Coordinates of C-alpha atoms in Angstrom, one line a residue:
M1 CA -26.6 16.5 -11.3
W2 CA -27.7 15.0 -8.0
D3 CA -28.6 11.7 -9.7
I4 CA -25.0 11.4 -10.8
V5 CA -23.6 12.3 -7.3
F6 CA -25.9 9.8 -5.6
S7 CA -25.1 7.1 -8.1
L8 CA -21.3 7.5 -7.6
A9 CA -21.8 7.7 -3.8
I10 CA -23.9 4.6 -3.7
F11 CA -21.4 2.7 -5.9
W12 CA -18.2 3.6 -3.9
G13 CA -20.1 3.5 -0.6
S14 CA -21.2 -0.1 -1.4
I15 CA -17.6 -1.1 -2.4
L16 CA -16.1 0.4 0.7
G17 CA -18.9 -0.9 2.9
L18 CA -18.3 -4.5 1.7
G19 CA -14.6 -4.0 2.4
M20 CA -15.3 -2.8 6.0
L21 CA -17.7 -5.7 6.5
G22 CA -15.1 -8.2 5.3
K23 CA -12.5 -6.8 7.6
L24 CA -14.8 -6.9 10.6
T25 CA -15.9 -10.5 9.8
N26 CA -12.3 -11.6 9.3
S27 CA -11.1 -10.0 12.5
L28 CA -13.9 -11.7 14.6
W29 CA -13.1 -15.0 12.9
H30 CA -9.4 -14.8 13.7
L31 CA -10.0 -13.6 17.3
R32 CA -12.3 -16.5 18.0
A33 CA -9.9 -19.0 16.4
S34 CA -7.0 -17.6 18.4
L35 CA -8.9 -17.8 21.7
Q36 CA -9.7 -21.5 20.9
T37 CA -6.0 -22.1 20.1
R38 CA -4.9 -20.7 23.4
E39 CA -7.2 -23.0 25.5
P40 CA -5.5 -24.9 28.2
E41 CA -5.9 -28.3 26.5
G42 CA -3.8 -26.9 23.7
H43 CA -6.2 -27.7 20.8
A44 CA -9.9 -27.2 20.1
R45 CA -11.8 -28.8 17.3
P46 CA -13.4 -26.2 15.0
H47 CA -17.2 -25.8 15.2
P48 CA -19.1 -27.0 12.1
I49 CA -20.1 -23.4 11.3
Q50 CA -16.4 -22.5 11.4
R51 CA -15.6 -25.3 9.0
L52 CA -18.3 -24.0 6.7
Y53 CA -17.0 -20.5 6.9
A54 CA -13.5 -21.6 6.2
K55 CA -14.6 -23.6 3.2
A56 CA -16.5 -20.6 1.7
K57 CA -13.6 -18.3 2.5
G58 CA -11.1 -20.6 0.8
L59 CA -13.2 -20.7 -2.4
L60 CA -13.6 -17.0 -2.4
Y61 CA -9.9 -16.4 -1.8
G62 CA -8.8 -19.1 -4.2
Y63 CA -10.9 -18.1 -7.2
L64 CA -11.8 -14.4 -6.7
I65 CA -9.7 -12.4 -4.2
L66 CA -6.1 -13.6 -4.6
P67 CA -5.7 -14.7 -8.3
P68 CA -4.8 -12.1 -10.9
L69 CA -7.3 -11.5 -13.7
F70 CA -5.2 -13.5 -16.2
G71 CA -2.1 -15.6 -15.8
S72 CA 0.3 -15.2 -12.9
F73 CA 1.3 -11.6 -13.3
H74 CA 0.2 -9.3 -10.5
R75 CA 3.1 -7.4 -8.8
R76 CA 5.3 -8.0 -11.9
L77 CA 4.7 -5.4 -14.6
L78 CA 3.0 -6.7 -17.7
F79 CA 4.6 -5.4 -20.9
G80 CA 7.0 -3.4 -18.7
D81 CA 4.4 -0.8 -17.4
F82 CA 1.0 -2.4 -16.6
I83 CA -0.2 -4.0 -13.4
M84 CA -2.6 -6.9 -13.7
P85 CA -5.3 -6.4 -11.1
T86 CA -6.8 -9.3 -9.1
R87 CA -10.1 -10.6 -10.2
I88 CA -12.1 -8.8 -7.5
E89 CA -10.3 -5.6 -8.3
A90 CA -11.0 -6.1 -12.0
L91 CA -14.7 -6.5 -11.2
V92 CA -14.8 -3.2 -9.3
I93 CA -13.0 -1.4 -12.1
F94 CA -15.2 -2.9 -14.8
A95 CA -18.3 -2.0 -12.8
F96 CA -17.1 1.6 -12.4
W97 CA -16.4 2.0 -16.1
A98 CA -19.8 0.5 -16.9
L99 CA -21.5 2.8 -14.5
N100 CA -19.9 5.9 -16.0
I101 CA -20.8 4.9 -19.5
M102 CA -24.4 4.3 -18.4
L103 CA -24.7 7.6 -16.6
C104 CA -23.3 9.4 -19.6
S105 CA -25.9 7.9 -21.8
V106 CA -29.1 7.3 -20.0
E107 CA -30.5 10.8 -19.9
N108 CA -29.3 11.6 -23.4
Q109 CA -31.3 8.7 -25.0
V110 CA -34.6 10.0 -23.7
I111 CA -34.1 13.6 -24.9
I112 CA -32.6 12.7 -28.3
K113 CA -35.8 10.8 -29.2
R114 CA -37.8 13.9 -28.6
A115 CA -35.6 16.3 -30.6
P116 CA -36.7 17.4 -34.1
D117 CA -34.7 16.0 -37.0
S118 CA -33.5 19.5 -38.0
A119 CA -31.7 19.9 -34.7
H120 CA -30.8 16.3 -34.0
V121 CA -27.0 16.7 -34.4
T122 CA -26.8 19.8 -32.4
T123 CA -29.0 18.3 -29.7
V124 CA -26.9 15.1 -29.4
A125 CA -23.7 17.1 -29.2
S126 CA -25.1 19.5 -26.6
L127 CA -26.4 16.6 -24.4
I128 CA -23.1 14.8 -24.6
Y129 CA -21.2 18.0 -23.8
R130 CA -23.3 18.7 -20.7
R131 CA -23.6 15.2 -19.4
T132 CA -19.9 14.3 -19.7
G133 CA -19.0 17.6 -18.0
K134 CA -21.2 16.8 -15.1
M135 CA -19.7 13.3 -14.8
A136 CA -16.1 14.6 -14.9
V137 CA -16.8 17.1 -12.1
A138 CA -18.7 14.6 -10.0
N139 CA -15.9 12.0 -10.1
L140 CA -13.2 14.5 -9.0
P141 CA -13.8 14.3 -5.2
W142 CA -13.5 10.5 -5.4
L143 CA -10.3 10.9 -7.3
W144 CA -8.8 12.9 -4.5
I145 CA -10.1 10.6 -1.8
F146 CA -8.6 7.5 -3.3
G147 CA -5.3 9.3 -3.9
A148 CA -4.9 10.6 -0.3
R149 CA -2.1 9.3 1.8
N150 CA -4.0 9.8 5.1
N151 CA -7.2 7.9 4.2
I152 CA -9.6 6.7 6.9
F153 CA -11.0 4.2 4.4
Q154 CA -7.7 2.4 4.2
W155 CA -7.9 1.8 7.9
A156 CA -11.6 0.9 7.8
T157 CA -11.3 -1.7 5.0
G158 CA -7.8 -3.0 5.7
W159 CA -6.9 -2.6 2.0
N160 CA -3.3 -1.6 1.2
F161 CA -2.2 1.6 -0.5
S162 CA -1.7 -0.1 -3.8
T163 CA -5.4 -1.1 -4.1
F164 CA -6.5 2.5 -3.4
N165 CA -3.9 3.8 -5.8
L166 CA -5.2 1.4 -8.5
F167 CA -8.7 2.8 -8.1
H168 CA -7.3 6.3 -8.1
R169 CA -5.6 5.8 -11.4
H170 CA -8.7 4.3 -13.1
I171 CA -10.9 7.2 -11.8
A172 CA -8.3 9.6 -13.3
R173 CA -8.6 7.8 -16.7
V174 CA -12.4 8.0 -16.6
V175 CA -12.3 11.7 -15.8
L176 CA -9.8 12.3 -18.6
F177 CA -12.0 10.5 -21.2
E178 CA -15.1 12.3 -20.0
A179 CA -13.3 15.6 -20.3
I180 CA -12.1 14.8 -23.8
A181 CA -15.7 13.8 -24.8
H182 CA -16.9 17.0 -23.2
A183 CA -14.6 19.1 -25.3
G184 CA -15.2 17.1 -28.4
A185 CA -19.0 17.4 -28.1
E186 CA -18.7 21.1 -27.6
T187 CA -16.5 21.4 -30.7
W188 CA -19.0 19.3 -32.7
S189 CA -21.9 21.5 -31.6
R190 CA -20.1 24.7 -32.6
I191 CA -19.2 23.3 -36.0
N192 CA -22.8 22.5 -36.7
Q193 CA -23.9 25.9 -35.6
G194 CA -21.3 27.6 -37.7
K195 CA -19.5 29.2 -34.7
Y196 CA -16.3 27.2 -34.7
A197 CA -14.1 30.2 -35.6
Q198 CA -15.3 32.2 -32.6
M199 CA -15.0 29.3 -30.2
F200 CA -11.4 29.6 -29.2
S201 CA -11.6 33.3 -28.4
A202 CA -13.6 32.5 -25.3
T203 CA -11.7 32.4 -22.0
Y204 CA -13.5 29.4 -20.6
V205 CA -12.5 27.4 -23.7
Q206 CA -8.9 28.3 -23.4
V207 CA -8.6 27.4 -19.8
G208 CA -10.7 24.3 -20.5
L209 CA -8.1 23.1 -23.1
A210 CA -5.3 23.9 -20.7
T211 CA -7.0 21.8 -18.0
I212 CA -7.4 18.8 -20.4
I213 CA -3.8 19.0 -21.4
A214 CA -2.8 19.0 -17.7
M215 CA -5.1 16.0 -17.1
G216 CA -3.6 14.2 -20.1
L217 CA 0.0 14.7 -18.8
M218 CA -0.9 13.4 -15.4
V219 CA -2.8 10.4 -16.7
L220 CA -0.9 9.4 -19.8
L221 CA 2.7 10.3 -18.7
M222 CA 2.8 10.7 -15.0
S223 CA 0.8 7.5 -14.3
S224 CA 3.5 5.4 -16.0
I225 CA 4.9 3.1 -13.4
A226 CA 8.3 3.1 -15.1
F227 CA 8.3 6.9 -15.1
R228 CA 7.4 7.0 -11.4
R229 CA 10.1 4.5 -10.4
H230 CA 12.9 6.1 -12.3
Y231 CA 12.0 9.7 -11.9
Y232 CA 10.1 9.7 -8.6
E233 CA 11.2 13.2 -7.6
A234 CA 10.1 14.7 -10.9
F235 CA 6.9 12.8 -10.8
L236 CA 6.0 14.1 -7.3
A237 CA 6.7 17.7 -8.2
A238 CA 4.9 17.5 -11.6
H239 CA 1.9 15.7 -10.1
I240 CA 1.3 18.4 -7.5
L241 CA 1.8 21.2 -10.0
L242 CA -0.5 19.7 -12.6
A243 CA -3.2 19.0 -10.0
V244 CA -3.1 22.7 -9.0
V245 CA -3.4 23.6 -12.7
V246 CA -6.5 21.4 -13.0
L247 CA -8.2 22.9 -10.0
V248 CA -7.5 26.5 -11.0
G249 CA -8.4 25.8 -14.6
L250 CA -11.8 24.2 -13.6
Y251 CA -12.5 27.2 -11.4
F252 CA -12.2 29.6 -14.3
H253 CA -13.7 27.2 -16.8
I254 CA -17.0 26.7 -15.0
P255 CA -19.2 29.7 -15.7
T256 CA -20.7 31.8 -12.8
S257 CA -24.1 31.0 -14.2
H258 CA -23.7 27.4 -12.9
P259 CA -22.9 27.8 -9.2
E260 CA -24.1 24.3 -8.5
Y261 CA -20.7 23.0 -9.6
Q262 CA -18.6 25.1 -7.2
P263 CA -19.2 22.9 -4.1
Y264 CA -17.5 20.0 -5.8
L265 CA -14.4 22.1 -6.5
W266 CA -14.3 23.4 -2.9
S267 CA -14.8 19.9 -1.5
I268 CA -11.6 18.9 -3.4
V269 CA -9.7 21.8 -1.9
A270 CA -11.0 20.9 1.6
I271 CA -10.0 17.2 1.1
W272 CA -6.5 18.1 -0.2
A273 CA -5.9 20.8 2.4
F274 CA -7.0 18.6 5.3
E275 CA -4.8 15.7 4.1
R276 CA -1.8 17.9 3.8
L277 CA -2.4 19.3 7.2
L278 CA -2.4 15.8 8.7
R279 CA 0.9 15.2 7.0
I280 CA 2.4 18.3 8.7
V281 CA 0.9 17.3 12.0
K282 CA 2.5 13.9 11.8
L283 CA 5.8 15.4 10.7
V284 CA 5.9 17.8 13.6
Y285 CA 4.7 15.3 16.1
C286 CA 7.3 12.7 15.3
N287 CA 10.3 15.0 14.9
I288 CA 9.9 18.1 17.1
R289 CA 9.2 18.4 20.8
L290 CA 9.0 21.6 22.7
T291 CA 9.3 21.4 26.5
F292 CA 7.9 24.7 27.8
S293 CA 8.9 24.1 31.4
K294 CA 12.6 23.8 30.4
H295 CA 12.4 26.0 27.3
V296 CA 14.0 23.1 25.4
L297 CA 13.4 22.3 21.7
Q298 CA 14.2 18.6 20.9
V299 CA 14.5 17.4 17.3
S300 CA 14.8 13.8 16.0
K301 CA 18.3 12.5 15.5
C302 CA 19.5 10.3 12.7
L303 CA 22.5 8.0 12.2
A304 CA 23.2 6.4 8.9
S305 CA 25.7 3.6 8.2
W306 CA 26.6 1.9 4.9
D307 CA 27.7 -1.7 4.5
P308 CA 29.8 -2.0 1.3
A309 CA 29.4 -5.8 1.1
S310 CA 25.6 -5.8 1.0
D311 CA 25.3 -2.2 -0.4
M312 CA 22.7 -1.4 2.2
V313 CA 22.3 1.8 4.2
K314 CA 21.0 1.3 7.8
V315 CA 19.2 4.4 9.1
T316 CA 18.5 4.7 12.8
I317 CA 16.2 7.6 13.8
T318 CA 15.7 8.6 17.4
L319 CA 12.3 10.2 17.7
A320 CA 11.8 13.5 19.6
H321 CA 8.6 12.0 21.2
D322 CA 8.3 8.7 23.2
I323 CA 4.6 8.6 22.9
L324 CA 4.6 7.0 19.4
T325 CA 4.0 3.3 19.4
P326 CA 5.6 1.6 16.4
K327 CA 4.2 -1.7 15.2
A328 CA 5.2 -4.4 12.8
G329 CA 4.0 -3.9 9.2
Q330 CA 4.1 -0.1 9.3
F331 CA 5.9 2.2 7.0
Y332 CA 7.1 5.8 7.2
F333 CA 7.9 8.5 4.8
L334 CA 11.4 9.9 5.2
Y335 CA 12.2 13.6 4.5
R336 CA 15.5 15.5 4.1
P337 CA 14.5 18.8 5.8
V338 CA 17.9 20.4 5.0
G339 CA 18.2 21.5 1.3
W340 CA 16.0 22.9 -1.4
K341 CA 14.3 19.5 -1.9
G342 CA 13.1 19.2 1.7
W343 CA 9.5 18.7 0.5
E344 CA 10.4 15.3 -1.1
S345 CA 9.4 12.2 0.8
H346 CA 10.1 8.5 0.2
P347 CA 8.3 5.5 1.8
F348 CA 10.3 2.9 3.7
T349 CA 9.1 -0.2 5.7
L350 CA 9.9 -0.1 9.4
G351 CA 12.7 -2.6 9.9
S352 CA 13.1 -2.6 13.6
Y353 CA 12.3 -0.5 16.7
T354 CA 13.1 -0.2 20.4
R355 CA 10.6 -1.0 23.1
A356 CA 12.4 0.5 26.1
G357 CA 14.2 3.8 26.4
P358 CA 14.2 6.4 23.6
K359 CA 12.1 5.4 20.7
Q360 CA 14.3 4.4 17.8
L361 CA 13.2 3.4 14.3
V362 CA 15.5 1.4 12.1
F363 CA 15.2 1.3 8.3
W364 CA 17.2 -0.6 5.7
I365 CA 17.6 1.3 2.5
R366 CA 18.8 0.0 -0.8
P367 CA 20.5 3.0 -2.6
L368 CA 19.2 3.4 -6.1
D369 CA 19.3 7.0 -7.3
G370 CA 18.4 10.5 -6.1
W371 CA 18.8 11.2 -2.4
T372 CA 19.3 7.5 -1.4
Q373 CA 22.4 7.4 -3.6
H374 CA 23.5 10.7 -2.1
L375 CA 23.0 9.3 1.4
R376 CA 25.3 6.3 0.5
E377 CA 28.0 8.7 -0.8
V378 CA 27.9 10.7 2.4
C379 CA 28.3 7.5 4.4
R380 CA 31.1 6.4 2.2
R381 CA 33.1 9.6 2.7
S382 CA 32.6 9.5 6.5
P383 CA 34.9 7.8 9.0
G384 CA 33.7 4.3 9.8
L385 CA 31.2 4.6 6.9
T386 CA 28.8 6.1 9.4
T387 CA 27.5 9.7 9.6
A388 CA 25.1 11.7 11.7
T389 CA 22.6 13.3 9.3
R390 CA 19.2 15.0 9.4
L391 CA 16.2 12.9 8.4
F392 CA 12.6 13.4 9.5
V393 CA 9.9 10.7 9.5
E394 CA 6.2 11.0 8.8
G395 CA 3.9 8.3 9.9
P396 CA 3.0 5.7 10.8
Y397 CA 1.2 4.3 7.8
G398 CA 0.1 0.8 6.9
H399 CA -2.0 -1.9 8.6
P400 CA -0.1 -4.3 10.8
A401 CA -1.1 -7.9 10.2
R402 CA -2.3 -9.6 13.5
L403 CA -0.1 -12.6 13.0
C404 CA -0.2 -13.3 16.7
H405 CA -3.7 -14.7 16.2
F406 CA -2.6 -17.5 13.9
P407 CA -1.3 -20.9 15.3
R408 CA 1.3 -21.1 12.6
V409 CA 3.0 -18.3 10.6
L410 CA 5.3 -18.5 7.5
L411 CA 7.4 -15.4 6.8
I412 CA 9.0 -15.2 3.4
A413 CA 11.5 -12.4 2.5
G414 CA 13.6 -11.5 -0.4
G415 CA 16.7 -9.3 -0.1
S416 CA 15.9 -6.2 1.9
G417 CA 12.4 -7.4 2.3
I418 CA 13.6 -8.8 5.6
S419 CA 12.9 -5.3 7.0
S420 CA 9.2 -6.2 7.0
V421 CA 9.8 -9.6 8.6
V422 CA 12.1 -8.6 11.5
P423 CA 9.5 -6.6 13.4
Y424 CA 7.1 -9.5 13.3
V425 CA 9.8 -11.8 14.7
E426 CA 10.6 -9.3 17.4
E427 CA 7.0 -9.0 18.3
H428 CA 6.7 -12.8 18.5
V429 CA 9.7 -13.1 20.8
H430 CA 8.4 -10.2 23.0
R431 CA 4.9 -11.7 23.3
A432 CA 6.3 -15.2 24.0
S433 CA 8.5 -13.7 26.8
V434 CA 5.6 -12.3 28.7
T435 CA 4.8 -14.5 31.7
P436 CA 1.0 -14.9 32.5
V437 CA 0.3 -12.9 35.7
T438 CA -2.6 -11.9 37.7
G439 CA -3.6 -8.6 39.4
E440 CA -2.8 -5.2 37.9
S441 CA -0.8 -6.6 35.0
A442 CA -3.5 -9.0 33.9
V443 CA -4.9 -6.6 31.3
H444 CA -1.5 -6.0 29.8
T445 CA -0.9 -9.8 29.7
R446 CA -4.1 -10.4 27.8
R447 CA -3.1 -7.8 25.3
M448 CA 0.2 -9.6 24.7
A449 CA -1.5 -13.0 24.3
L450 CA 0.1 -15.2 21.6
A451 CA -1.6 -18.0 19.7
T452 CA 1.3 -18.8 17.4
R453 CA 3.0 -22.1 18.2
Q454 CA 5.3 -22.2 15.2
L455 CA 7.0 -19.4 13.3
D456 CA 8.9 -20.3 10.1
I457 CA 11.2 -17.8 8.3
V458 CA 12.5 -18.2 4.7
W459 CA 14.9 -15.6 3.5
C460 CA 16.6 -15.5 0.1
C461 CA 19.2 -12.8 -0.3
P462 CA 22.0 -12.3 -2.9
Q463 CA 24.4 -10.8 -0.3
R464 CA 25.7 -13.4 2.2
S465 CA 27.0 -10.5 4.4
L466 CA 23.6 -9.1 4.8
L467 CA 22.3 -12.5 5.9
Y468 CA 24.9 -12.8 8.7
A469 CA 24.6 -9.1 9.7
V470 CA 20.9 -9.3 10.4
A471 CA 21.1 -12.7 12.0
E472 CA 23.8 -11.5 14.4
A473 CA 21.9 -8.4 15.3
E474 CA 18.1 -8.2 14.9
L475 CA 17.4 -11.9 14.6
S476 CA 19.8 -13.1 17.3
P477 CA 17.2 -13.4 20.1
A478 CA 15.1 -15.7 17.9
L479 CA 17.9 -18.1 16.8
S480 CA 17.8 -20.3 19.8
R481 CA 14.1 -20.5 20.2
N482 CA 12.4 -23.9 19.6
D483 CA 9.2 -22.4 18.2
I484 CA 11.1 -20.5 15.4
T485 CA 12.8 -22.1 12.4
M486 CA 14.9 -20.2 9.9
R487 CA 16.0 -21.2 6.4
F488 CA 18.5 -18.8 4.7
F489 CA 19.3 -18.9 1.0
C490 CA 22.1 -17.1 -0.8
S491 CA 21.0 -16.6 -4.4
A492 CA 24.3 -15.0 -5.7
S493 CA 26.7 -17.3 -7.4
S494 CA 29.9 -18.0 -5.3
G495 CA 32.6 -20.5 -4.7
H496 CA 30.8 -22.0 -1.7
T497 CA 29.5 -25.5 -1.8
S498 CA 25.8 -26.4 -2.1
S499 CA 25.3 -25.5 1.6
E500 CA 27.5 -24.3 4.4
E501 CA 27.1 -23.6 8.1
G502 CA 28.1 -20.3 9.6
T503 CA 28.4 -19.7 13.3
I504 CA 26.2 -16.8 14.4
S505 CA 25.9 -16.0 18.1
E506 CA 27.1 -19.5 19.0
V507 CA 24.2 -21.0 17.0
D508 CA 24.7 -22.9 13.7
V509 CA 22.7 -21.4 10.8
L510 CA 22.4 -23.2 7.5
V511 CA 22.7 -21.0 4.5
A512 CA 21.9 -22.9 1.3
E513 CA 23.0 -21.8 -2.1
G514 CA 20.5 -20.9 -4.8
R515 CA 16.9 -19.9 -4.7
P516 CA 14.3 -21.7 -2.6
D517 CA 11.4 -23.6 -4.1
L518 CA 8.7 -21.4 -2.7
K519 CA 5.9 -23.4 -4.2
A520 CA 7.1 -26.6 -2.5
I521 CA 7.7 -24.7 0.8
V522 CA 4.1 -23.2 0.8
S523 CA 2.6 -26.6 -0.2
E524 CA 4.5 -28.5 2.5
T525 CA 3.8 -26.0 5.2
A526 CA 0.1 -26.0 4.3
R527 CA 0.0 -29.8 4.4
E528 CA 1.6 -29.9 7.8
H529 CA -0.8 -27.3 9.2
G530 CA -3.8 -29.2 7.7
E531 CA -2.7 -32.4 9.4
S532 CA -2.6 -30.6 12.8
E533 CA -5.6 -30.1 15.1
D534 CA -5.3 -26.3 15.2
C535 CA -8.6 -24.7 14.4
G536 CA -6.9 -21.5 13.1
E537 CA -5.5 -20.7 9.7
L538 CA -1.9 -20.7 8.4
A539 CA -0.7 -17.1 8.0
I540 CA 1.7 -16.5 5.1
L541 CA 3.4 -13.1 4.7
V542 CA 5.8 -12.3 1.9
C543 CA 7.9 -9.2 1.3
G544 CA 10.3 -9.1 -1.6
P545 CA 10.7 -8.5 -5.3
A546 CA 7.6 -8.7 -7.5
S547 CA 8.6 -12.1 -9.0
M548 CA 8.8 -13.6 -5.5
A549 CA 5.5 -12.1 -4.5
D550 CA 3.7 -13.5 -7.6
E551 CA 5.3 -16.9 -7.1
V552 CA 4.1 -17.1 -3.5
R553 CA 0.7 -15.8 -4.4
M554 CA 0.1 -18.4 -7.0
A555 CA 1.3 -21.1 -4.6
V556 CA -1.2 -19.9 -2.0
V557 CA -4.0 -19.8 -4.7
E558 CA -3.3 -23.5 -5.6
A559 CA -3.2 -24.5 -1.9
T560 CA -6.4 -22.8 -1.0
R561 CA -8.2 -24.4 -4.0
N562 CA -7.0 -27.7 -2.6
G563 CA -8.7 -27.0 0.7
A564 CA -5.8 -25.4 2.7
R565 CA -6.7 -22.8 5.4
I566 CA -4.5 -19.9 4.6
E567 CA -4.5 -16.1 5.2
Y568 CA -2.2 -14.3 2.8
F569 CA -0.4 -11.0 3.5
E570 CA 1.7 -9.3 0.9
E571 CA 4.1 -6.4 1.3
T572 CA 6.1 -5.8 -1.9
F573 CA 8.6 -3.3 -3.3
G574 CA 7.6 -0.5 -5.5
W575 CA 5.3 2.5 -5.3

C-alpha cells in the first residue's frame, strides 16, 4: 500500500512543485522588469539573460501552456458538455491516467507468472480486486484536496480554480473506474470459486455496491457541465449528499481486518471538516462583528438595485468589519442566510470596492434562474427598483494579477465581464495618484509603485445603457486620464449609425456598433509594445463569454509564437 501512496504523493508533489517554482520565477521576473521600467531615465534595455528568458518563456507559452490540446476550443464547451484542456493540462492528465494503469498492473504481473495454471483465473481476479481497491482508496485524499474551495496550493501555484477542478474531475473518474474494476474482479473471482450466489448476502458487498452507485452518479451525472450550470442548487446539494454516502459506505465496506485503510478515510474527513470550518470562519468574519465594550452586534448590510435596460442587478454589501482588504481579481461567494436554502452559495467577481470609510463591495449580477432571478423580482416590486435585503459574503478567493508591474496593460471585457476590469482600473488610478514622498510614508509609497505607462480598455456589451451607466460611475475617474484609453462596442443591433459619441461626465466617449476585431487589437497592441523600449511584458486580461476568451487566447498564442512578449490572464464566466 505504501508504494502506491508514495507514488501518488511524488507525482502530485512534483506537479504542484513545478507550479510553485513557475510562480516564484515569474514573480521575480516581473518584479525585476517593473523596477527597471520605473528607473528615472524612463527606459532600461533588457539584459541578455532577460531576453533569453523571455524567448524561452514565449515558446513555452505559445506552444505548451496557452494553446488548447486541439483546435481553438478551451472555455467553449466541445459537443455541448466537454472542456478541452490546454496542452500542459492534458500532459498532466495523461500522465496521471498512465501512472494509475501502471500501478494497477505492475505487482500483478509478477505474481501471476508464479501462480499455478489451475488457480490462474482466480489468482488474476484476486490480484486485480486487491490492487484496484488499494488504488481507489489511495486516490481519495487527492480527490478532496483538489476539490477544496480553500486550497493553499491554489495560492502557492497561482493556478485558478478551474485548473484544480479539472484535475479533481479526472481523479474522480479514475477512482470510479478503479472501483468498478475492483467490484468486477471480485465478482469474477466468486464465479470461478462457485460462490456467486452467496456473494450478495454479505453486508460489505451491499454497501460496496451502494458506494459505487453513488460514485457513478457524481461522476457521470453530476460532473456534467450542462447539469451544473442549469441546476446548480440541485448539483450542490446532491454532490454533498453523495459524498457523505461514499465516505460512510467505504467505512462499512472496508473490513476491520484491514485497519491500514482507515487512516485514508479519516484523512478525508479531516480535510473536509477543516475546509468547511474555514468557510464558516470567513463567513462570520466578513459579516458579523461583536463589540464587547458596547455590547453591540453588527451585521453586514446589503442594497440591491435592478436596471431594466441592461437587466443587471447591482449588489452593494457593507461589511461588518473594516479590516478586510479587497483587491482586484478576487471573487466572493454570496449567501442568502434568510430562508431554508441559506446553505446555498454562488460565486461572483468583485466589481468595485471602497478604499475609505466603511468597506463596501459591489457586485454586478446577471439574473438567470434560481435566487438571482428571485432577487431581480424583489427589486422589480420595490420602489425605485431598489431594495434592502440580506446577503452574506464569504471570501476573498482568487489570485489578483499584479498588473501594476507591467509597462502596458490591455483589458478586454465582454458584457458583465467589466466587473473584473473595473477594480484594476480603480487600482491603476489610485496608484497613479500617489505622490512620491519621503519619511514615514516612504514604505507606503513603495508599495503603491506603478510601472504601467499605458492602460487600454476594450469593452463589448449588448446593452448600451450598461456602457453609459458604468462609464458615468465607476469608470468616470479614468475617462480624462492621458494614460488610459477606452474603446466601447455595442454588439446589439440598433438604429444607431456605425459609431456615435455620447457625452459622459463632460468627456466624449466613442461607442462603436458591432463586435471588435479582437485578433487585430491584440496583434496591433503587441506590435506597438514590441517597438517600444520597455523591458517588461505586455499584460492582457480578458473577462467575458467563453467565445471571447477563446478568441483572445488564440490571438495571444499567435502573437507569442511571433516573438511578442505577453503575459496572459483569463477570468471567464461559468463554474
